[in-house]
Each structure stands twice: as C-alpha cells, then as structure tokens.
C-alpha cells in the first residue's frame, strides 16, 4: 500500500470548515470577501496604502489585517513576520478559491553590487527555517511557482524596473548579522538574498497546490559594515518604496489573471481530491 495517508471526505470537510472559520477569526473578514488573487505581506503599511488608494476599508482581526478590492479582484493580507506565520496563512488560504498568491516582502541583499530599492525575484529558497519540514522531507527543493515568477519578471521588464534573480536563504534567526558562523555559512551556500518566509510559503504553496511566488524589495545590505537595517533606514525604505511595491504587485496580479484566462501552463490549482484519486497502490 502506498505510504501516503489520504484524508476521508469527512476529515477533509472538517479541515476546510476549521480553516475557513479560523481565517475569518484571524482576519476579521468573511471568507467570501476574499478575492481570487491574494497579495501577502509582512507590513501593515502596505495594507493601509492599498486600502487608501482604492478607497476600501482595512479590516483587522485577532492576527491579520486585510483589505479587498473587488473591482481589481485583489486582496492584500498582512500576516506578520516569520515562517510559522507564513505556514499558517498558506494553510488557511489554501481552502479558498484563490487562483494565485504573491508575497510582497523585503529581503537583505547579499551582493556588493545590489542597491537598496531594487527588486529581488527568488526562484528558490534555502530551507533554513525548519517550518517547511512539516510539508516535505529535506530532499524536496523549495521552488517558487514558475508561472507566477515569470509574470513577475515580465512586469518588471515591461516597466524597465531594475531587479535581480536568484536564491534566497530563509531563516528564523532574526539577529544573525552578528553571528560569524552563520555569516560564514551564507558565504559557503551562496544565496543572493536573505529573509524569513519564502521557503515556508513556497513549500506550503506546493503542498496545497496553491500557485505562489514572491516579489521582494531589497531593504538593506546586511553583509556591509554600514548596511544593517536601522530604525531610520527602515522608515526611509517604507516612505520611499511602499506605493511602488504595492502597485507592482497589483500589476502582477492583473497580468496573472490574463495569463490564466488563456490556460497558461504552470498553474496547478486543481482539486486535492482529484489529485489524491490518481494515487494508486
């Protein structure tokens, strides 16, 4: 017998009900208000910018902040910071009829020629956070959804926006900049950026068959002597780039909607039950 444990229909329906109820409780929003395209972020400022620029309300539950734009068919959700929160939001949103999701996050650039304010498009992430182990064993790579990232780069190219492509390291160690062993490890494994959510989101998206990518803003250059993020530099990044980052995300969502109308390859937002029914002994 195949060692994959399949859920019964009763178990699946119970899990779906609990997930939807939890999302409503954590977000303060009815699940039916969520739009087909979801932008995930770590920053309440992004949600407020989105809401103010679209003249829609910000809704806050016990954990998340959200805003919905039915006209654009886009929802933005602030799920806070870190890989456990990333796993939680994917596990909850996976039970909604979401067509695709995009992380609008920030990262530390790990190359000397990178500049704060440029974008980083991760094609994969080193699973240094541990949470992704709950989805797949270590030999499974953490890859962003190809179609989502292709659309991201298309939008950046069309708008002549500077960006870099590469691998990010996802860590749960927030104060790693002063850990020499960790810094040495980064040099050995050679990621181009570092952040705290991508590996978990990519693995969770792959597990739930939710197409998920990321558009990251380089907010600091932590390997440089004077490049570690401070309160002042963080405020400057928010003041300078919030609107542009959110608008780029919305452009990606619109382009994805067009691509999916033409049945673009690379999306696997099918039924888990149909997928599981193909597994044989």
mmCIF file of C-alpha atoms in Angstrom:
data_model
loop_
_atom_site.group_PDB
_atom_site.id
_atom_site.type_symbol
_atom_site.label_atom_id
_atom_site.label_comp_id
_atom_site.label_asym_id
_atom_site.label_seq_id
_atom_site.Cartn_x
_atom_site.Cartn_y
_atom_site.Cartn_z
ATOM 1 C CA UNK A 1 0.000 0.000 0.000
ATOM 2 C CA UNK A 2 1.262 3.481 -0.807
ATOM 3 C CA UNK A 3 2.507 5.148 2.380
ATOM 4 C CA UNK A 4 0.712 8.427 1.601
ATOM 5 C CA UNK A 5 -2.138 8.836 4.068
ATOM 6 C CA UNK A 6 -5.276 10.094 2.362
ATOM 7 C CA UNK A 7 -7.989 12.024 4.124
ATOM 8 C CA UNK A 8 -11.510 10.757 4.197
ATOM 9 C CA UNK A 9 -14.154 13.082 2.788
ATOM 10 C CA UNK A 10 -15.420 13.746 6.305
ATOM 11 C CA UNK A 11 -11.941 14.712 7.523
ATOM 12 C CA UNK A 12 -11.364 16.978 4.534
ATOM 13 C CA UNK A 13 -14.646 18.814 5.055
ATOM 14 C CA UNK A 14 -13.910 19.268 8.757
ATOM 15 C CA UNK A 15 -10.446 20.639 7.992
ATOM 16 C CA UNK A 16 -11.899 23.038 5.431
ATOM 17 C CA UNK A 17 -14.531 24.291 7.887
ATOM 18 C CA UNK A 18 -11.985 24.875 10.654
ATOM 19 C CA UNK A 19 -9.583 26.620 8.254
ATOM 20 C CA UNK A 20 -12.271 28.966 6.937
ATOM 21 C CA UNK A 21 -13.558 29.722 10.436
ATOM 22 C CA UNK A 22 -10.012 30.407 11.638
ATOM 23 C CA UNK A 23 -9.281 32.718 8.706
ATOM 24 C CA UNK A 24 -12.421 34.716 9.497
ATOM 25 C CA UNK A 25 -11.440 34.959 13.152
ATOM 26 C CA UNK A 26 -7.823 35.928 12.467
ATOM 27 C CA UNK A 27 -8.621 38.395 9.656
ATOM 28 C CA UNK A 28 -11.947 39.788 10.858
ATOM 29 C CA UNK A 29 -13.234 39.357 7.305
ATOM 30 C CA UNK A 30 -15.837 36.964 5.900
ATOM 31 C CA UNK A 31 -14.075 34.421 3.724
ATOM 32 C CA UNK A 32 -16.486 35.159 0.891
ATOM 33 C CA UNK A 33 -14.956 38.641 0.614
ATOM 34 C CA UNK A 34 -11.530 37.264 -0.300
ATOM 35 C CA UNK A 35 -10.669 37.850 -3.945
ATOM 36 C CA UNK A 36 -9.176 35.353 -6.439
ATOM 37 C CA UNK A 37 -5.724 36.961 -6.261
ATOM 38 C CA UNK A 38 -4.061 37.500 -2.891
ATOM 39 C CA UNK A 39 -1.022 39.614 -2.106
ATOM 40 C CA UNK A 40 0.640 38.513 1.135
ATOM 41 C CA UNK A 41 2.808 40.942 3.062
ATOM 42 C CA UNK A 42 4.503 41.483 6.416
ATOM 43 C CA UNK A 43 3.668 45.157 6.620
ATOM 44 C CA UNK A 44 0.507 46.857 7.804
ATOM 45 C CA UNK A 45 1.601 49.976 5.894
ATOM 46 C CA UNK A 46 1.152 48.068 2.655
ATOM 47 C CA UNK A 47 -2.408 47.175 3.600
ATOM 48 C CA UNK A 48 -3.188 50.777 4.542
ATOM 49 C CA UNK A 49 -1.695 52.112 1.303
ATOM 50 C CA UNK A 50 -3.733 49.618 -0.710
ATOM 51 C CA UNK A 51 -6.932 50.497 1.159
ATOM 52 C CA UNK A 52 -6.461 54.261 0.952
ATOM 53 C CA UNK A 53 -5.518 54.238 -2.730
ATOM 54 C CA UNK A 54 -8.538 52.036 -3.574
ATOM 55 C CA UNK A 55 -10.940 53.699 -1.120
ATOM 56 C CA UNK A 56 -11.733 50.402 0.603
ATOM 57 C CA UNK A 57 -11.697 49.646 4.343
ATOM 58 C CA UNK A 58 -8.916 47.995 6.314
ATOM 59 C CA UNK A 59 -10.288 45.044 8.268
ATOM 60 C CA UNK A 60 -8.443 43.732 11.317
ATOM 61 C CA UNK A 61 -8.991 40.507 13.192
ATOM 62 C CA UNK A 62 -7.113 38.957 16.082
ATOM 63 C CA UNK A 63 -3.967 38.395 13.988
ATOM 64 C CA UNK A 64 -4.171 39.684 10.399
ATOM 65 C CA UNK A 65 -5.062 42.899 8.593
ATOM 66 C CA UNK A 66 -6.741 42.660 5.196
ATOM 67 C CA UNK A 67 -8.265 44.845 2.508
ATOM 68 C CA UNK A 68 -10.242 43.733 -0.529
ATOM 69 C CA UNK A 69 -10.654 45.365 -3.921
ATOM 70 C CA UNK A 70 -13.480 43.525 -5.725
ATOM 71 C CA UNK A 71 -13.057 45.819 -8.732
ATOM 72 C CA UNK A 72 -9.496 44.582 -9.229
ATOM 73 C CA UNK A 73 -10.212 41.091 -7.827
ATOM 74 C CA UNK A 74 -7.285 41.505 -5.418
ATOM 75 C CA UNK A 75 -6.969 41.034 -1.653
ATOM 76 C CA UNK A 76 -3.953 42.123 0.392
ATOM 77 C CA UNK A 77 -3.230 40.435 3.733
ATOM 78 C CA UNK A 78 -0.635 41.274 6.380
ATOM 79 C CA UNK A 79 0.259 38.017 8.121
ATOM 80 C CA UNK A 80 3.081 39.479 10.280
ATOM 81 C CA UNK A 81 6.614 38.055 10.270
ATOM 82 C CA UNK A 82 8.310 34.665 10.262
ATOM 83 C CA UNK A 83 7.949 31.170 8.928
ATOM 84 C CA UNK A 84 5.302 29.915 11.411
ATOM 85 C CA UNK A 85 3.040 32.816 10.388
ATOM 86 C CA UNK A 86 3.786 32.068 6.735
ATOM 87 C CA UNK A 87 2.761 28.428 7.173
ATOM 88 C CA UNK A 88 -0.406 29.474 8.965
ATOM 89 C CA UNK A 89 -1.573 31.869 6.266
ATOM 90 C CA UNK A 90 -0.957 29.354 3.454
ATOM 91 C CA UNK A 91 -2.714 26.577 5.341
ATOM 92 C CA UNK A 92 -5.758 28.818 5.836
ATOM 93 C CA UNK A 93 -5.914 30.432 2.395
ATOM 94 C CA UNK A 94 -5.478 27.090 0.634
ATOM 95 C CA UNK A 95 -9.137 26.290 1.309
ATOM 96 C CA UNK A 96 -10.373 29.375 -0.545
ATOM 97 C CA UNK A 97 -10.904 29.536 -4.317
ATOM 98 C CA UNK A 98 -7.724 31.601 -4.713
ATOM 99 C CA UNK A 99 -6.144 31.380 -8.153
ATOM 100 C CA UNK A 100 -2.675 32.641 -7.203
ATOM 101 C CA UNK A 101 -0.800 34.424 -4.416
ATOM 102 C CA UNK A 102 2.208 36.728 -4.321
ATOM 103 C CA UNK A 103 4.435 37.701 -1.404
ATOM 104 C CA UNK A 104 5.329 41.390 -1.277
ATOM 105 C CA UNK A 105 8.186 41.204 1.200
ATOM 106 C CA UNK A 106 11.595 42.654 1.904
ATOM 107 C CA UNK A 107 14.980 40.992 1.935
ATOM 108 C CA UNK A 108 18.579 41.679 2.730
ATOM 109 C CA UNK A 109 20.753 41.804 -0.375
ATOM 110 C CA UNK A 110 23.915 39.691 -0.096
ATOM 111 C CA UNK A 111 25.859 41.005 -3.083
ATOM 112 C CA UNK A 112 28.061 44.093 -3.133
ATOM 113 C CA UNK A 113 26.554 45.450 -6.347
ATOM 114 C CA UNK A 114 22.979 45.356 -5.067
ATOM 115 C CA UNK A 115 21.283 48.647 -4.234
ATOM 116 C CA UNK A 116 18.552 49.355 -1.702
ATOM 117 C CA UNK A 117 15.271 49.830 -3.553
ATOM 118 C CA UNK A 118 16.000 47.290 -6.270
ATOM 119 C CA UNK A 119 13.797 44.210 -6.533
ATOM 120 C CA UNK A 120 14.777 40.604 -5.994
ATOM 121 C CA UNK A 121 12.864 37.756 -7.639
ATOM 122 C CA UNK A 122 13.574 34.460 -5.850
ATOM 123 C CA UNK A 123 13.404 31.345 -7.969
ATOM 124 C CA UNK A 124 14.123 29.141 -4.959
ATOM 125 C CA UNK A 125 14.905 29.344 -1.276
ATOM 126 C CA UNK A 126 17.283 27.526 1.041
ATOM 127 C CA UNK A 127 15.171 25.868 3.725
ATOM 128 C CA UNK A 128 16.976 27.198 6.774
ATOM 129 C CA UNK A 129 13.873 27.947 8.821
ATOM 130 C CA UNK A 130 12.705 24.441 9.764
ATOM 131 C CA UNK A 131 8.970 25.029 9.321
ATOM 132 C CA UNK A 132 8.977 23.767 5.741
ATOM 133 C CA UNK A 133 9.989 20.331 7.062
ATOM 134 C CA UNK A 134 6.350 19.844 8.068
ATOM 135 C CA UNK A 135 5.380 19.893 4.381
ATOM 136 C CA UNK A 136 8.088 17.832 2.674
ATOM 137 C CA UNK A 137 11.300 15.952 3.518
ATOM 138 C CA UNK A 138 14.609 17.741 3.083
ATOM 139 C CA UNK A 139 15.329 16.434 -0.423
ATOM 140 C CA UNK A 140 12.388 18.371 -1.883
ATOM 141 C CA UNK A 141 13.598 21.806 -3.082
ATOM 142 C CA UNK A 142 11.728 24.962 -2.176
ATOM 143 C CA UNK A 143 10.816 26.492 -5.529
ATOM 144 C CA UNK A 144 8.625 29.455 -6.324
ATOM 145 C CA UNK A 145 5.845 28.771 -8.818
ATOM 146 C CA UNK A 146 7.368 29.221 -12.267
ATOM 147 C CA UNK A 147 4.442 30.935 -13.952
ATOM 148 C CA UNK A 148 3.986 33.441 -11.132
ATOM 149 C CA UNK A 149 7.667 34.367 -11.208
ATOM 150 C CA UNK A 150 7.643 34.554 -14.997
ATOM 151 C CA UNK A 151 4.798 37.062 -14.830
ATOM 152 C CA UNK A 152 6.694 38.994 -12.131
ATOM 153 C CA UNK A 153 9.763 39.347 -14.366
ATOM 154 C CA UNK A 154 7.583 40.225 -17.365
ATOM 155 C CA UNK A 155 6.045 43.118 -15.428
ATOM 156 C CA UNK A 156 9.445 44.316 -14.209
ATOM 157 C CA UNK A 157 10.870 44.153 -17.736
ATOM 158 C CA UNK A 158 7.906 45.997 -19.238
ATOM 159 C CA UNK A 159 8.246 48.797 -16.682
ATOM 160 C CA UNK A 160 12.059 48.859 -17.030
ATOM 161 C CA UNK A 161 12.439 48.217 -13.309
ATOM 162 C CA UNK A 162 15.882 47.064 -12.043
ATOM 163 C CA UNK A 163 15.813 43.630 -10.425
ATOM 164 C CA UNK A 164 17.913 40.604 -9.590
ATOM 165 C CA UNK A 165 17.072 36.905 -9.829
ATOM 166 C CA UNK A 166 18.472 34.217 -7.574
ATOM 167 C CA UNK A 167 18.216 32.107 -4.456
ATOM 168 C CA UNK A 168 17.224 33.434 -1.061
ATOM 169 C CA UNK A 169 18.037 31.935 2.311
ATOM 170 C CA UNK A 170 15.040 31.694 4.638
ATOM 171 C CA UNK A 171 15.971 31.836 8.312
ATOM 172 C CA UNK A 172 14.207 32.119 11.653
ATOM 173 C CA UNK A 173 17.266 33.803 13.199
ATOM 174 C CA UNK A 174 16.431 37.486 13.088
ATOM 175 C CA UNK A 175 19.648 38.783 14.707
ATOM 176 C CA UNK A 176 22.024 36.726 12.592
ATOM 177 C CA UNK A 177 24.146 39.649 11.405
ATOM 178 C CA UNK A 178 26.429 39.326 14.456
ATOM 179 C CA UNK A 179 26.769 35.523 14.255
ATOM 180 C CA UNK A 180 30.060 34.839 12.482
ATOM 181 C CA UNK A 181 29.359 31.124 11.971
ATOM 182 C CA UNK A 182 26.055 31.965 10.280
ATOM 183 C CA UNK A 183 27.707 34.592 8.068
ATOM 184 C CA UNK A 184 30.323 32.040 7.030
ATOM 185 C CA UNK A 185 27.569 29.575 6.197
ATOM 186 C CA UNK A 186 25.968 32.149 3.915
ATOM 187 C CA UNK A 187 29.224 32.503 2.013
ATOM 188 C CA UNK A 188 29.506 28.724 1.620
ATOM 189 C CA UNK A 189 25.933 28.226 0.358
ATOM 190 C CA UNK A 190 25.981 31.412 -1.778
ATOM 191 C CA UNK A 191 22.397 32.721 -1.630
ATOM 192 C CA UNK A 192 21.890 36.174 -3.117
ATOM 193 C CA UNK A 193 19.364 37.372 -0.506
ATOM 194 C CA UNK A 194 18.083 36.542 2.961
ATOM 195 C CA UNK A 195 14.605 36.781 4.508
ATOM 196 C CA UNK A 196 12.260 34.870 6.828
ATOM 197 C CA UNK A 197 9.283 33.474 4.895
ATOM 198 C CA UNK A 198 9.916 32.359 1.299
ATOM 199 C CA UNK A 199 10.913 28.735 1.845
ATOM 200 C CA UNK A 200 7.852 28.122 4.001
ATOM 201 C CA UNK A 201 5.481 29.865 1.603
ATOM 202 C CA UNK A 202 6.857 28.041 -1.441
ATOM 203 C CA UNK A 203 6.690 24.629 0.265
ATOM 204 C CA UNK A 204 3.230 25.319 1.665
ATOM 205 C CA UNK A 205 2.023 26.508 -1.728
ATOM 206 C CA UNK A 206 3.428 23.407 -3.399
ATOM 207 C CA UNK A 207 1.837 21.137 -0.792
ATOM 208 C CA UNK A 208 -1.581 22.756 -1.168
ATOM 209 C CA UNK A 209 -1.265 23.246 -4.936
ATOM 210 C CA UNK A 210 -1.610 26.994 -4.485
ATOM 211 C CA UNK A 211 0.482 28.878 -7.101
ATOM 212 C CA UNK A 212 2.653 31.222 -5.074
ATOM 213 C CA UNK A 213 5.574 33.487 -5.903
ATOM 214 C CA UNK A 214 7.355 36.491 -4.454
ATOM 215 C CA UNK A 215 8.451 39.988 -5.366
ATOM 216 C CA UNK A 216 10.960 41.133 -2.758
ATOM 217 C CA UNK A 217 12.316 44.617 -2.192
ATOM 218 C CA UNK A 218 15.970 44.877 -1.187
ATOM 219 C CA UNK A 219 15.670 46.874 2.010
ATOM 220 C CA UNK A 220 19.181 46.519 3.443
ATOM 221 C CA UNK A 221 22.653 45.173 2.677
ATOM 222 C CA UNK A 222 23.451 43.339 5.925
ATOM 223 C CA UNK A 223 26.885 41.972 4.966
ATOM 224 C CA UNK A 224 28.190 45.515 4.511
ATOM 225 C CA UNK A 225 29.625 47.226 7.562
ATOM 226 C CA UNK A 226 27.082 50.038 7.464
ATOM 227 C CA UNK A 227 24.332 48.138 5.665
ATOM 228 C CA UNK A 228 22.393 46.617 8.573
ATOM 229 C CA UNK A 229 18.833 47.888 8.774
ATOM 230 C CA UNK A 230 18.173 50.518 11.417
ATOM 231 C CA UNK A 231 15.042 52.278 12.598
ATOM 232 C CA UNK A 232 15.929 55.299 10.461
ATOM 233 C CA UNK A 233 16.810 53.361 7.306
ATOM 234 C CA UNK A 234 13.690 51.190 7.636
ATOM 235 C CA UNK A 235 11.482 54.256 7.858
ATOM 236 C CA UNK A 236 13.146 55.692 4.771
ATOM 237 C CA UNK A 237 12.501 52.479 2.818
ATOM 238 C CA UNK A 238 8.813 52.494 3.752
ATOM 239 C CA UNK A 239 8.400 56.162 2.892
ATOM 240 C CA UNK A 240 10.155 55.777 -0.449
ATOM 241 C CA UNK A 241 9.010 52.426 -1.821
ATOM 242 C CA UNK A 242 5.679 51.327 -0.279
ATOM 243 C CA UNK A 243 3.447 52.656 -3.035
ATOM 244 C CA UNK A 244 5.625 51.440 -5.880
ATOM 245 C CA UNK A 245 5.972 47.948 -4.396
ATOM 246 C CA UNK A 246 2.228 47.521 -3.882
ATOM 247 C CA UNK A 247 1.406 48.847 -7.356
ATOM 248 C CA UNK A 248 3.927 46.453 -8.911
ATOM 249 C CA UNK A 249 2.203 43.614 -7.086
ATOM 250 C CA UNK A 250 -1.181 44.652 -8.433
ATOM 251 C CA UNK A 251 0.240 44.771 -11.955
ATOM 252 C CA UNK A 252 1.466 41.212 -11.470
ATOM 253 C CA UNK A 253 -1.974 40.111 -10.292
ATOM 254 C CA UNK A 254 -3.641 41.654 -13.346
ATOM 255 C CA UNK A 255 -1.124 40.014 -15.684
ATOM 256 C CA UNK A 256 -1.659 36.663 -13.977
ATOM 257 C CA UNK A 257 -5.407 36.984 -14.463
ATOM 258 C CA UNK A 258 -4.886 37.480 -18.203
ATOM 259 C CA UNK A 259 -2.448 34.562 -18.403
ATOM 260 C CA UNK A 260 -4.808 32.208 -16.588
ATOM 261 C CA UNK A 261 -7.674 33.117 -18.894
ATOM 262 C CA UNK A 262 -5.558 31.620 -21.655
ATOM 263 C CA UNK A 263 -4.962 28.470 -19.612
ATOM 264 C CA UNK A 264 -1.294 29.207 -19.079
ATOM 265 C CA UNK A 265 0.867 26.274 -18.088
ATOM 266 C CA UNK A 266 2.499 26.205 -14.674
ATOM 267 C CA UNK A 267 -0.612 26.528 -12.521
ATOM 268 C CA UNK A 268 -1.838 23.538 -10.545
ATOM 269 C CA UNK A 269 -4.797 24.996 -8.662
ATOM 270 C CA UNK A 270 -6.766 21.784 -9.037
ATOM 271 C CA UNK A 271 -8.816 19.797 -6.612
ATOM 272 C CA UNK A 272 -6.882 17.958 -3.922
ATOM 273 C CA UNK A 273 -9.453 15.207 -4.173
ATOM 274 C CA UNK A 274 -8.831 14.789 -7.913
ATOM 275 C CA UNK A 275 -5.090 14.687 -7.255
ATOM 276 C CA UNK A 276 -5.387 12.137 -4.474
ATOM 277 C CA UNK A 277 -7.736 9.942 -6.501
ATOM 278 C CA UNK A 278 -4.911 9.380 -9.022
ATOM 279 C CA UNK A 279 -2.628 7.833 -6.382
ATOM 280 C CA UNK A 280 -2.718 4.071 -6.707
ATOM 281 C CA UNK A 281 -1.228 1.193 -4.779
#
